[in-house]
Amino acid sequence: MVNVRRMSRSFSIEVAKDYFNFASAHFLIFANGKREALHGHNYQVSVKLEGELDRAGVVLDFIAFKPMVKQICDSLDHRTLIQSESPILRVSRRANEIEVRYRRQKIILPRQDVILLPLVNTSTELLAEHVANQIRRGVKQKFHGTKIRSLEVGVEEARGQRGIFYGEF
């Protein structure tokens, strides 16, 4: 009798479509406390989900999953992303505008042009985590019974320059 060890198997899906993108303005506050100038990027998003196969032999249905990712990207598109949890910034919400104070500087933006993100900074790494949290919520609501173990989200701000979040599902 031959003893054949079976290799462990793991499965994942990855989606990285051209239309998983958003064009947004932002600025970072660096570790030394300095603020970079307000500027924009054409961000690209990729998503990888690892988990168990269902009875049909798939981790998750691509066709049903892709619109969710696109909707998340669309929600960030053509907006200024402001980190509302930054300990260095003071953010004031008014009826028609958002005021952001950094030291003695004041930035006033139309409210409809701003998305306040519950982040300490708008780095690609933290944007990737934000997108991952949105995906996690959406998958749990829409795809009952899936057995996803982990997810990885990449947010690329320029070709070859991406922040990646990896976490448990």
GROMACS .gro file of C-alpha atoms in nm:
model
  169
    1MET     CA    1   0.000   0.000   0.000
    2VAL     CA    2   0.139   0.336  -0.104
    3ASN     CA    3   0.101   0.619   0.144
    4VAL     CA    4   0.004   0.924  -0.061
    5ARG     CA    5  -0.010   1.248   0.131
    6ARG     CA    6  -0.267   1.482  -0.002
    7MET     CA    7  -0.151   1.839  -0.041
    8SER     CA    8  -0.361   2.100   0.128
    9ARG     CA    9  -0.563   2.312  -0.109
   10SER     CA   10  -0.668   2.671  -0.092
   11PHE     CA   11  -0.875   2.874  -0.333
   12SER     CA   12  -0.919   3.242  -0.405
   13ILE     CA   13  -1.064   3.476  -0.661
   14GLU     CA   14  -0.914   3.803  -0.771
   15VAL     CA   15  -1.083   4.086  -0.958
   16ALA     CA   16  -0.896   4.382  -1.103
   17LYS     CA   17  -1.108   4.543  -1.373
   18ASP     CA   18  -1.029   4.867  -1.555
   19TYR     CA   19  -1.359   5.007  -1.431
   20PHE     CA   20  -1.266   4.951  -1.064
   21ASN     CA   21  -1.139   5.306  -1.041
   22PHE     CA   22  -1.208   5.641  -0.886
   23ALA     CA   23  -1.063   5.987  -0.944
   24SER     CA   24  -1.035   6.175  -0.616
   25ALA     CA   25  -0.846   6.456  -0.450
   26HIS     CA   26  -0.677   6.419  -0.113
   27PHE     CA   27  -0.380   6.524   0.096
   28LEU     CA   28  -0.170   6.338   0.349
   29ILE     CA   29  -0.042   6.449   0.685
   30PHE     CA   30   0.304   6.299   0.718
   31ALA     CA   31   0.452   6.152   1.038
   32ASN     CA   32   0.642   6.475   1.098
   33GLY     CA   33   0.309   6.666   1.099
   34LYS     CA   34   0.355   6.836   0.761
   35ARG     CA   35   0.066   6.849   0.517
   36GLU     CA   36   0.115   6.783   0.150
   37ALA     CA   37  -0.070   6.994  -0.106
   38LEU     CA   38  -0.421   6.900  -0.208
   39HIS     CA   39  -0.389   6.691  -0.525
   40GLY     CA   40  -0.561   6.408  -0.708
   41HIS     CA   41  -0.511   6.056  -0.836
   42ASN     CA   42  -0.683   5.817  -1.072
   43TYR     CA   43  -0.698   5.524  -0.832
   44GLN     CA   44  -0.730   5.159  -0.941
   45VAL     CA   45  -0.869   4.891  -0.708
   46SER     CA   46  -0.804   4.517  -0.700
   47VAL     CA   47  -0.963   4.262  -0.469
   48LYS     CA   48  -0.867   3.909  -0.371
   49LEU     CA   49  -1.090   3.685  -0.160
   50GLU     CA   50  -0.969   3.354  -0.018
   51GLY     CA   51  -1.206   3.090   0.111
   52GLU     CA   52  -1.377   2.758   0.068
   53LEU     CA   53  -1.545   2.641  -0.247
   54ASP     CA   54  -1.922   2.614  -0.247
   55ARG     CA   55  -2.116   2.318  -0.391
   56ALA     CA   56  -2.070   2.463  -0.740
   57GLY     CA   57  -1.692   2.476  -0.694
   58VAL     CA   58  -1.654   2.854  -0.667
   59VAL     CA   59  -1.537   3.082  -0.387
   60LEU     CA   60  -1.773   3.359  -0.496
   61ASP     CA   61  -1.965   3.434  -0.814
   62PHE     CA   62  -1.762   3.686  -1.018
   63ILE     CA   63  -2.067   3.812  -1.204
   64ALA     CA   64  -2.255   3.902  -0.885
   65PHE     CA   65  -1.948   4.033  -0.700
   66LYS     CA   66  -1.804   4.277  -0.956
   67PRO     CA   67  -2.093   4.528  -0.942
   68MET     CA   68  -2.042   4.557  -0.565
   69VAL     CA   69  -1.679   4.658  -0.609
   70LYS     CA   70  -1.772   4.903  -0.885
   71GLN     CA   71  -2.038   5.063  -0.664
   72ILE     CA   72  -1.783   5.116  -0.386
   73CYS     CA   73  -1.542   5.278  -0.632
   74ASP     CA   74  -1.820   5.494  -0.778
   75SER     CA   75  -1.908   5.621  -0.430
   76LEU     CA   76  -1.556   5.769  -0.399
   77ASP     CA   77  -1.535   5.903  -0.754
   78HIS     CA   78  -1.490   6.274  -0.826
   79ARG     CA   79  -1.479   6.375  -0.462
   80THR     CA   80  -1.229   6.520  -0.220
   81LEU     CA   81  -1.147   6.260   0.044
   82ILE     CA   82  -1.094   6.407   0.390
   83GLN     CA   83  -0.963   6.208   0.687
   84SER     CA   84  -1.211   6.296   0.961
   85GLU     CA   85  -1.023   6.102   1.234
   86SER     CA   86  -0.694   6.286   1.200
   87PRO     CA   87  -0.576   6.418   1.536
   88ILE     CA   88  -0.409   6.709   1.355
   89LEU     CA   89  -0.706   6.834   1.153
   90ARG     CA   90  -1.021   7.008   1.272
   91VAL     CA   91  -1.316   6.933   1.046
   92SER     CA   92  -1.634   7.141   1.068
   93ARG     CA   93  -1.951   7.036   0.890
   94ARG     CA   94  -2.181   7.314   0.778
   95ALA     CA   95  -2.501   7.310   0.573
   96ASN     CA   96  -2.327   7.382   0.242
   97GLU     CA   97  -1.958   7.342   0.313
   98ILE     CA   98  -1.688   7.149   0.490
   99GLU     CA   99  -1.414   7.346   0.660
  100VAL     CA  100  -1.082   7.176   0.728
  101ARG     CA  101  -0.830   7.346   0.954
  102TYR     CA  102  -0.468   7.250   0.967
  103ARG     CA  103  -0.260   7.472   1.192
  104ARG     CA  104  -0.330   7.823   1.059
  105GLN     CA  105  -0.451   7.705   0.721
  106LYS     CA  106  -0.816   7.677   0.628
  107ILE     CA  107  -0.960   7.477   0.339
  108ILE     CA  108  -1.328   7.530   0.257
  109LEU     CA  109  -1.496   7.292   0.016
  110PRO     CA  110  -1.855   7.250  -0.106
  111ARG     CA  111  -2.018   6.982   0.107
  112GLN     CA  112  -2.140   6.783  -0.194
  113ASP     CA  113  -1.780   6.754  -0.321
  114VAL     CA  114  -1.643   6.599  -0.001
  115ILE     CA  115  -1.648   6.254   0.150
  116LEU     CA  116  -1.546   6.246   0.514
  117LEU     CA  117  -1.377   5.914   0.573
  118PRO     CA  118  -1.337   5.774   0.926
  119LEU     CA  119  -0.959   5.748   0.876
  120VAL     CA  120  -0.658   5.913   1.035
  121ASN     CA  121  -0.510   5.969   0.689
  122THR     CA  122  -0.602   5.915   0.325
  123SER     CA  123  -0.302   5.698   0.238
  124THR     CA  124  -0.347   5.421  -0.017
  125GLU     CA  125  -0.301   5.168   0.265
  126LEU     CA  126  -0.587   5.313   0.470
  127LEU     CA  127  -0.804   5.365   0.161
  128ALA     CA  128  -0.750   4.995   0.084
  129GLU     CA  129  -0.866   4.907   0.436
  130HIS     CA  130  -1.171   5.133   0.395
  131VAL     CA  131  -1.264   4.962   0.067
  132ALA     CA  132  -1.205   4.620   0.229
  133ASN     CA  133  -1.444   4.708   0.513
  134GLN     CA  134  -1.710   4.809   0.259
  135ILE     CA  135  -1.659   4.482   0.070
  136ARG     CA  136  -1.673   4.277   0.390
  137ARG     CA  137  -2.008   4.436   0.482
  138GLY     CA  138  -2.150   4.393   0.134
  139VAL     CA  139  -2.047   4.031   0.095
  140LYS     CA  140  -2.192   3.938   0.434
  141GLN     CA  141  -2.524   4.101   0.336
  142LYS     CA  142  -2.549   3.971  -0.020
  143PHE     CA  143  -2.372   3.636  -0.022
  144HIS     CA  144  -2.511   3.437   0.271
  145GLY     CA  145  -2.335   3.113   0.344
  146THR     CA  146  -2.008   3.193   0.170
  147LYS     CA  147  -1.701   3.086   0.360
  148ILE     CA  148  -1.449   3.361   0.294
  149ARG     CA  149  -1.144   3.351   0.523
  150SER     CA  150  -0.946   3.654   0.415
  151LEU     CA  151  -0.945   3.944   0.178
  152GLU     CA  152  -0.678   4.156   0.019
  153VAL     CA  153  -0.749   4.494  -0.137
  154GLY     CA  154  -0.502   4.698  -0.335
  155VAL     CA  155  -0.545   5.067  -0.411
  156GLU     CA  156  -0.305   5.195  -0.674
  157GLU     CA  157  -0.254   5.571  -0.701
  158ALA     CA  158  -0.003   5.558  -0.986
  159ARG     CA  159   0.127   5.279  -1.204
  160GLY     CA  160   0.342   5.052  -0.987
  161GLN     CA  161   0.257   5.239  -0.666
  162ARG     CA  162  -0.007   5.071  -0.454
  163GLY     CA  163  -0.113   5.034  -0.093
  164ILE     CA  164  -0.242   4.693   0.013
  165PHE     CA  165  -0.462   4.586   0.301
  166TYR     CA  166  -0.477   4.219   0.399
  167GLY     CA  167  -0.703   4.093   0.674
  168GLU     CA  168  -0.931   3.824   0.804
  169PHE     CA  169  -1.280   3.825   0.670
   0.00000   0.00000   0.00000
